[in-house]
Amino acid sequence: MARFPWGYGTIESSFDLGDTGRHLEISLPEWTGAKAGQHIDIRLNHEDGSKTVRSYSLSSGPTDAAQISVERVEGGVMSTFLVDQVKDGDKVEVRGPIGSKFIYDEEKAQRPAILIGGGSGVAPLRGMWRAAKNYGSTVKLVYSVRTPDKAWFMDEIEAEGVDMLLKITRGEHATGRVNKEDLESVIAEFDNPRFYICGPNAFVDFIDETLVELNIEPGDVEKEKWG
Ligand SMILES: Cc1cc2nc3c(=O)[nH]c(=O)nc-3n(C[C@H](O)[C@H](O)[C@H](O)COP(=O)(O)OP(=O)(O)OC[C@H]3O[C@@H](n4cnc5c(N)ncnc54)[C@H](O)[C@@H]3O)c2cc1C
């Protein structure tokens, strides 16, 4: 049998994330939870027989039902399907959970975690702050968005008391990009933290290089890039 067999899940519920994203809860018959940071694959079967497969990080905590948070990419095959077309009750083909590297589990949660997300890269970090709550662990979120309306999960972050540094890069509320000084002051708040970075390539590379400049051991930094 394939290591990650395909199966059908049902869109249980969904809500908009700003005007370009959507959060989907998918019920899967054999779901027993996942590690924060893992992803699922979704497969679309087209009428001409071709298939599109894309990965989506789980934005759910380890004991939650499977949830993903998708940003619409203009002209994108899968993201426009998931954000604009799929309806609650629809079936989607899914495999997973998958991934063993970008993981925040109970063992890693023994150390404080600094979660650094750019845009939709906050998706797996949500799974991590939800996991941290289960484990009674410390996390801090550093979250970079273009404009305030692009900031996902703000109600939850406030309600759950997630410690956050929010940076807004454009428009009248701009506070700038995440920079070396931001990282330096966040690092100083914690004893021996680990780092989890997720977002666009350029964002992840910049943060990663800056952490090296700040003498953070590469082994203490987990990264996930998606375009
Ligand atoms: C491990 C992993 C986890 C991921 N988790 C998430 C997640 O939680 N949420 C999420 O929204 N996405 C996530 N992605 C990205 C996702 O898999 C798709 O790549 C994305 O949704 C675009 O797919 P699409 O079929 O809509 O676009 P495509 O049809 O593949 O691409 C259409 C056009 O858009 C460009 N493009 C593709 N992706 C991007 C992008 N991200 N930004 C700008 N332009 C792009 C392509 O170059 C192409 O020109 C993840 C990717 C990986 C590898």
mmCIF file of C-alpha atoms and ligand atoms in Angstrom:
data_model
loop_
_atom_site.group_PDB
_atom_site.id
_atom_site.type_symbol
_atom_site.label_atom_id
_atom_site.label_comp_id
_atom_site.label_asym_id
_atom_site.label_seq_id
_atom_site.Cartn_x
_atom_site.Cartn_y
_atom_site.Cartn_z
ATOM 1 C CA MET A 1 0.000 0.000 0.000
ATOM 2 C CA ALA A 2 1.227 3.551 -0.712
ATOM 3 C CA ARG A 3 2.834 5.182 2.302
ATOM 4 C CA PHE A 4 0.399 8.067 2.068
ATOM 5 C CA PRO A 5 -2.772 6.681 0.470
ATOM 6 C CA TRP A 6 -5.337 9.031 -1.031
ATOM 7 C CA GLY A 7 -8.737 9.194 0.590
ATOM 8 C CA TYR A 8 -11.779 11.437 0.519
ATOM 9 C CA GLY A 9 -12.461 14.117 3.075
ATOM 10 C CA THR A 10 -15.513 16.322 3.480
ATOM 11 C CA ILE A 11 -15.358 20.097 3.841
ATOM 12 C CA GLU A 12 -16.947 20.348 7.279
ATOM 13 C CA SER A 13 -16.878 24.125 7.621
ATOM 14 C CA SER A 14 -15.055 27.147 6.266
ATOM 15 C CA PHE A 15 -14.618 30.860 6.764
ATOM 16 C CA ASP A 16 -12.945 33.687 4.903
ATOM 17 C CA LEU A 17 -9.503 34.922 5.871
ATOM 18 C CA GLY A 18 -9.491 38.547 4.754
ATOM 19 C CA ASP A 19 -10.637 38.927 1.169
ATOM 20 C CA THR A 20 -7.998 36.658 -0.385
ATOM 21 C CA GLY A 21 -7.923 33.598 1.841
ATOM 22 C CA ARG A 22 -10.087 30.855 3.254
ATOM 23 C CA HIS A 23 -9.873 28.525 6.203
ATOM 24 C CA LEU A 24 -11.241 25.025 5.652
ATOM 25 C CA GLU A 25 -11.930 22.265 8.147
ATOM 26 C CA ILE A 26 -11.859 18.864 6.467
ATOM 27 C CA SER A 27 -13.271 15.776 8.153
ATOM 28 C CA LEU A 28 -11.311 12.659 7.281
ATOM 29 C CA PRO A 29 -12.593 9.239 8.340
ATOM 30 C CA GLU A 30 -9.317 7.908 9.722
ATOM 31 C CA TRP A 31 -7.881 11.161 11.077
ATOM 32 C CA THR A 32 -6.130 10.680 14.409
ATOM 33 C CA GLY A 33 -4.496 14.102 14.592
ATOM 34 C CA ALA A 34 -1.136 15.321 13.320
ATOM 35 C CA LYS A 35 2.026 16.971 14.493
ATOM 36 C CA ALA A 36 2.038 20.756 14.272
ATOM 37 C CA GLY A 37 3.947 21.720 11.126
ATOM 38 C CA GLN A 38 2.871 18.731 9.025
ATOM 39 C CA HIS A 39 0.948 19.200 5.786
ATOM 40 C CA ILE A 40 -1.622 17.403 3.681
ATOM 41 C CA ASP A 41 -1.754 17.033 -0.092
ATOM 42 C CA ILE A 42 -4.935 17.763 -2.007
ATOM 43 C CA ARG A 43 -5.598 16.319 -5.457
ATOM 44 C CA LEU A 44 -7.936 17.754 -8.076
ATOM 45 C CA ASN A 45 -8.983 15.445 -10.899
ATOM 46 C CA HIS A 46 -9.761 17.421 -14.052
ATOM 47 C CA GLU A 47 -12.279 16.441 -16.699
ATOM 48 C CA ASP A 48 -9.510 15.812 -19.263
ATOM 49 C CA GLY A 49 -8.003 13.175 -16.959
ATOM 50 C CA SER A 50 -5.139 15.358 -15.716
ATOM 51 C CA LYS A 51 -4.539 15.893 -12.017
ATOM 52 C CA THR A 52 -3.298 18.785 -9.895
ATOM 53 C CA VAL A 53 -1.686 18.025 -6.536
ATOM 54 C CA ARG A 54 -0.707 20.765 -4.060
ATOM 55 C CA SER A 55 0.473 20.723 -0.453
ATOM 56 C CA TYR A 56 -1.157 22.721 2.371
ATOM 57 C CA SER A 57 0.200 23.038 5.867
ATOM 58 C CA LEU A 58 -2.104 22.025 8.641
ATOM 59 C CA SER A 59 -3.119 25.134 10.528
ATOM 60 C CA SER A 60 -4.826 22.931 13.113
ATOM 61 C CA GLY A 61 -3.366 21.875 16.439
ATOM 62 C CA PRO A 62 -2.379 18.242 17.074
ATOM 63 C CA THR A 63 -5.722 17.185 18.505
ATOM 64 C CA ASP A 64 -7.940 19.260 16.175
ATOM 65 C CA ALA A 65 -9.700 18.068 13.048
ATOM 66 C CA ALA A 66 -7.639 18.746 9.909
ATOM 67 C CA GLN A 67 -7.703 22.424 8.979
ATOM 68 C CA ILE A 68 -5.909 24.344 6.241
ATOM 69 C CA SER A 69 -5.644 28.063 5.515
ATOM 70 C CA VAL A 70 -5.259 28.952 1.867
ATOM 71 C CA GLU A 71 -4.238 32.193 0.172
ATOM 72 C CA ARG A 72 -5.633 32.755 -3.315
ATOM 73 C CA VAL A 73 -2.858 32.936 -5.933
ATOM 74 C CA GLU A 74 -4.230 34.789 -8.972
ATOM 75 C CA GLY A 75 -4.615 32.247 -11.778
ATOM 76 C CA GLY A 76 -3.612 29.423 -9.439
ATOM 77 C CA VAL A 77 -5.371 26.142 -10.145
ATOM 78 C CA MET A 78 -5.755 24.728 -6.644
ATOM 79 C CA SER A 79 -5.875 27.867 -4.527
ATOM 80 C CA THR A 80 -8.697 29.430 -6.547
ATOM 81 C CA PHE A 81 -10.592 26.127 -6.285
ATOM 82 C CA LEU A 82 -10.153 26.016 -2.497
ATOM 83 C CA VAL A 83 -10.768 29.724 -1.853
ATOM 84 C CA ASP A 84 -13.498 30.484 -4.397
ATOM 85 C CA GLN A 85 -15.233 27.292 -5.437
ATOM 86 C CA VAL A 86 -15.326 24.486 -2.918
ATOM 87 C CA LYS A 87 -18.426 24.479 -0.681
ATOM 88 C CA ASP A 88 -19.125 23.065 2.760
ATOM 89 C CA GLY A 89 -20.206 19.444 2.323
ATOM 90 C CA ASP A 90 -18.101 18.908 -0.825
ATOM 91 C CA LYS A 91 -15.672 16.009 -0.966
ATOM 92 C CA VAL A 92 -11.970 16.536 -1.693
ATOM 93 C CA GLU A 93 -9.206 14.021 -2.275
ATOM 94 C CA VAL A 94 -6.577 14.219 0.453
ATOM 95 C CA ARG A 95 -3.511 12.368 1.688
ATOM 96 C CA GLY A 96 -1.523 12.869 4.841
ATOM 97 C CA PRO A 97 -0.517 14.034 7.367
ATOM 98 C CA ILE A 98 2.936 14.271 5.768
ATOM 99 C CA GLY A 99 6.258 15.718 6.900
ATOM 100 C CA SER A 100 8.861 14.993 9.522
ATOM 101 C CA LYS A 101 11.165 18.000 9.398
ATOM 102 C CA PHE A 102 9.220 21.207 10.013
ATOM 103 C CA ILE A 103 7.701 19.838 13.180
ATOM 104 C CA TYR A 104 6.848 21.284 16.565
ATOM 105 C CA ASP A 105 6.144 18.403 18.924
ATOM 106 C CA GLU A 106 6.107 17.907 22.657
ATOM 107 C CA GLU A 107 9.852 17.253 22.786
ATOM 108 C CA LYS A 108 10.736 20.402 20.832
ATOM 109 C CA ALA A 109 8.234 22.340 22.902
ATOM 110 C CA GLN A 110 10.472 21.882 25.936
ATOM 111 C CA ARG A 111 12.250 25.015 24.690
ATOM 112 C CA PRO A 112 10.541 28.362 23.982
ATOM 113 C CA ALA A 113 9.651 28.752 20.313
ATOM 114 C CA ILE A 114 9.814 31.919 18.237
ATOM 115 C CA LEU A 115 7.384 31.504 15.325
ATOM 116 C CA ILE A 116 8.147 33.847 12.426
ATOM 117 C CA GLY A 117 5.589 34.020 9.611
ATOM 118 C CA GLY A 118 5.227 36.037 6.442
ATOM 119 C CA GLY A 119 1.704 36.296 5.005
ATOM 120 C CA SER A 120 0.002 32.911 4.636
ATOM 121 C CA GLY A 121 3.126 31.398 6.214
ATOM 122 C CA VAL A 122 1.288 31.918 9.481
ATOM 123 C CA ALA A 123 -0.774 28.787 8.673
ATOM 124 C CA PRO A 124 1.493 26.114 10.220
ATOM 125 C CA LEU A 125 2.446 28.535 12.995
ATOM 126 C CA ARG A 126 -1.191 28.561 14.100
ATOM 127 C CA GLY A 127 -0.909 24.799 14.522
ATOM 128 C CA MET A 128 2.173 25.410 16.633
ATOM 129 C CA TRP A 129 0.669 27.993 18.977
ATOM 130 C CA ARG A 130 -2.345 25.702 19.424
ATOM 131 C CA ALA A 131 0.035 22.808 20.182
ATOM 132 C CA ALA A 132 1.963 24.970 22.653
ATOM 133 C CA LYS A 133 -1.269 25.576 24.534
ATOM 134 C CA ASN A 134 -1.784 21.800 24.832
ATOM 135 C CA TYR A 135 1.790 21.333 26.058
ATOM 136 C CA GLY A 136 1.837 24.373 28.367
ATOM 137 C CA SER A 137 4.826 25.718 26.392
ATOM 138 C CA THR A 138 6.015 29.210 25.552
ATOM 139 C CA VAL A 139 5.740 30.657 22.046
ATOM 140 C CA LYS A 140 6.062 34.116 20.554
ATOM 141 C CA LEU A 141 4.705 34.966 17.129
ATOM 142 C CA VAL A 142 6.483 37.431 14.839
ATOM 143 C CA TYR A 143 4.010 38.039 12.026
ATOM 144 C CA SER A 144 4.627 40.103 8.902
ATOM 145 C CA VAL A 145 1.713 41.151 6.687
ATOM 146 C CA ARG A 146 1.319 43.713 3.940
ATOM 147 C CA THR A 147 -1.729 45.452 5.407
ATOM 148 C CA PRO A 148 -3.829 44.885 8.545
ATOM 149 C CA ASP A 149 -6.670 43.241 6.592
ATOM 150 C CA LYS A 150 -4.174 40.550 5.505
ATOM 151 C CA ALA A 151 -3.528 39.517 9.098
ATOM 152 C CA TRP A 152 -5.241 36.169 9.669
ATOM 153 C CA PHE A 153 -6.532 34.813 13.018
ATOM 154 C CA MET A 154 -6.313 38.147 14.834
ATOM 155 C CA ASP A 155 -9.387 37.373 16.971
ATOM 156 C CA GLU A 156 -7.928 34.041 18.023
ATOM 157 C CA ILE A 157 -4.495 35.523 18.699
ATOM 158 C CA GLU A 158 -6.113 38.098 20.974
ATOM 159 C CA ALA A 159 -8.538 35.693 22.649
ATOM 160 C CA GLU A 160 -5.848 33.090 23.299
ATOM 161 C CA GLY A 161 -3.348 35.701 24.467
ATOM 162 C CA VAL A 162 -0.735 34.655 21.893
ATOM 163 C CA ASP A 163 2.294 36.890 22.443
ATOM 164 C CA MET A 164 2.834 38.643 19.089
ATOM 165 C CA LEU A 165 4.962 41.219 17.326
ATOM 166 C CA LEU A 166 2.963 42.290 14.253
ATOM 167 C CA LYS A 167 4.761 44.067 11.432
ATOM 168 C CA ILE A 168 2.827 45.778 8.645
ATOM 169 C CA THR A 169 4.867 46.443 5.535
ATOM 170 C CA ARG A 170 2.613 48.714 3.440
ATOM 171 C CA GLY A 171 0.016 51.448 3.613
ATOM 172 C CA GLU A 172 -0.927 53.998 6.227
ATOM 173 C CA HIS A 173 -0.396 51.592 9.152
ATOM 174 C CA ALA A 174 3.039 50.448 7.972
ATOM 175 C CA THR A 175 5.582 49.644 10.680
ATOM 176 C CA GLY A 176 8.176 48.160 8.298
ATOM 177 C CA ARG A 177 9.551 44.725 7.605
ATOM 178 C CA VAL A 178 10.814 42.375 10.284
ATOM 179 C CA ASN A 179 14.415 43.519 10.800
ATOM 180 C CA LYS A 180 17.511 42.559 12.726
ATOM 181 C CA GLU A 181 16.618 44.788 15.677
ATOM 182 C CA ASP A 182 13.167 43.175 15.969
ATOM 183 C CA LEU A 183 14.705 39.718 16.030
ATOM 184 C CA GLU A 184 17.397 40.757 18.473
ATOM 185 C CA SER A 185 14.886 42.115 20.954
ATOM 186 C CA VAL A 186 12.566 39.101 20.640
ATOM 187 C CA ILE A 187 15.484 36.703 21.136
ATOM 188 C CA ALA A 188 16.500 38.604 24.266
ATOM 189 C CA GLU A 189 13.111 37.818 25.826
ATOM 190 C CA PHE A 190 13.794 34.075 25.949
ATOM 191 C CA ASP A 191 16.292 31.593 27.281
ATOM 192 C CA ASN A 192 17.596 29.259 24.541
ATOM 193 C CA PRO A 193 14.704 29.521 22.043
ATOM 194 C CA ARG A 194 14.117 27.497 18.858
ATOM 195 C CA PHE A 195 12.910 29.173 15.653
ATOM 196 C CA TYR A 196 10.248 28.205 13.120
ATOM 197 C CA ILE A 197 10.094 30.319 9.951
ATOM 198 C CA CYS A 198 7.470 30.017 7.234
ATOM 199 C CA GLY A 199 6.518 32.151 4.249
ATOM 200 C CA PRO A 200 7.739 33.229 0.818
ATOM 201 C CA ASN A 201 11.295 32.263 -0.180
ATOM 202 C CA ALA A 202 12.732 35.778 0.144
ATOM 203 C CA PHE A 203 11.184 36.275 3.594
ATOM 204 C CA VAL A 204 12.429 32.943 4.943
ATOM 205 C CA ASP A 205 15.918 33.455 3.482
ATOM 206 C CA PHE A 206 16.209 36.958 4.961
ATOM 207 C CA ILE A 207 15.139 35.837 8.437
ATOM 208 C CA ASP A 208 17.394 32.798 8.263
ATOM 209 C CA GLU A 209 20.437 34.879 7.244
ATOM 210 C CA THR A 210 19.696 37.437 9.945
ATOM 211 C CA LEU A 211 19.503 34.722 12.600
ATOM 212 C CA VAL A 212 22.948 33.520 11.469
ATOM 213 C CA GLU A 213 24.236 37.095 11.920
ATOM 214 C CA LEU A 214 22.752 37.002 15.417
ATOM 215 C CA ASN A 215 24.772 33.846 16.171
ATOM 216 C CA ILE A 216 21.802 31.502 16.254
ATOM 217 C CA GLU A 217 22.836 27.894 15.589
ATOM 218 C CA PRO A 218 21.429 26.641 12.251
ATOM 219 C CA GLY A 219 20.266 23.491 14.052
ATOM 220 C CA ASP A 220 17.909 25.634 16.122
ATOM 221 C CA VAL A 221 16.098 26.969 13.041
ATOM 222 C CA GLU A 222 13.337 25.097 11.164
ATOM 223 C CA LYS A 223 12.189 26.537 7.826
ATOM 224 C CA GLU A 224 9.334 25.999 5.411
ATOM 225 C CA LYS A 225 9.227 27.917 2.110
ATOM 226 C CA TRP A 226 6.454 27.840 -0.423
ATOM 227 C CA GLY A 227 7.129 30.106 -3.362
HETATM 228 C C1 LIG B 1 4.819 22.043 2.233
HETATM 229 C C2 LIG B 1 3.950 23.144 1.635
HETATM 230 C C3 LIG B 1 2.967 23.710 2.411
HETATM 231 C C4 LIG B 1 2.158 24.730 1.874
HETATM 232 N N1 LIG B 1 1.202 25.269 2.678
HETATM 233 C C5 LIG B 1 0.413 26.264 2.179
HETATM 234 C C6 LIG B 1 -0.581 26.856 3.040
HETATM 235 O O1 LIG B 1 -0.748 26.507 4.215
HETATM 236 N N2 LIG B 1 -1.352 27.853 2.505
HETATM 237 C C7 LIG B 1 -1.180 28.270 1.211
HETATM 238 O O2 LIG B 1 -1.932 29.179 0.780
HETATM 239 N N3 LIG B 1 -0.250 27.728 0.394
HETATM 240 C C8 LIG B 1 0.538 26.723 0.851
HETATM 241 N N4 LIG B 1 1.475 26.150 0.035
HETATM 242 C C9 LIG B 1 1.521 26.552 -1.399
HETATM 243 C C10 LIG B 1 0.535 25.662 -2.199
HETATM 244 O O3 LIG B 1 1.014 24.321 -2.224
HETATM 245 C C11 LIG B 1 0.382 26.114 -3.655
HETATM 246 O O4 LIG B 1 1.659 26.214 -4.246
HETATM 247 C C12 LIG B 1 -0.349 27.434 -3.811
HETATM 248 O O5 LIG B 1 -1.656 27.344 -3.215
HETATM 249 C C13 LIG B 1 -0.506 27.782 -5.303
HETATM 250 O O6 LIG B 1 -1.092 26.686 -5.973
HETATM 251 P P1 LIG B 1 -2.059 26.929 -7.220
HETATM 252 O O7 LIG B 1 -2.369 25.597 -7.819
HETATM 253 O O8 LIG B 1 -3.197 27.792 -6.844
HETATM 254 O O9 LIG B 1 -1.145 27.795 -8.198
HETATM 255 P P2 LIG B 1 -0.406 27.298 -9.533
HETATM 256 O O10 LIG B 1 -1.448 26.972 -10.539
HETATM 257 O O11 LIG B 1 0.592 26.258 -9.185
HETATM 258 O O12 LIG B 1 0.409 28.596 -9.916
HETATM 259 C C14 LIG B 1 -0.159 29.696 -10.639
HETATM 260 C C15 LIG B 1 0.870 30.792 -10.784
HETATM 261 O O13 LIG B 1 1.156 31.390 -9.524
HETATM 262 C C16 LIG B 1 2.529 31.283 -9.186
HETATM 263 N N5 LIG B 1 2.569 30.903 -7.744
HETATM 264 C C17 LIG B 1 2.427 29.676 -7.230
HETATM 265 N N6 LIG B 1 2.458 29.699 -5.887
HETATM 266 C C18 LIG B 1 2.603 31.001 -5.552
HETATM 267 C C19 LIG B 1 2.672 31.695 -4.322
HETATM 268 N N7 LIG B 1 2.623 31.045 -3.127
HETATM 269 N N8 LIG B 1 2.791 33.050 -4.352
HETATM 270 C C20 LIG B 1 2.843 33.717 -5.520
HETATM 271 N N9 LIG B 1 2.777 33.123 -6.719
HETATM 272 C C21 LIG B 1 2.663 31.789 -6.747
HETATM 273 C C22 LIG B 1 3.084 30.187 -10.049
HETATM 274 O O14 LIG B 1 4.453 30.417 -10.319
HETATM 275 C C23 LIG B 1 2.211 30.333 -11.301
HETATM 276 O O15 LIG B 1 2.720 31.326 -12.133
HETATM 277 C C24 LIG B 1 2.326 25.159 0.539
HETATM 278 C C25 LIG B 1 3.335 24.569 -0.238
HETATM 279 C C26 LIG B 1 4.137 23.594 0.294
HETATM 280 C C27 LIG B 1 5.208 22.980 -0.567
#
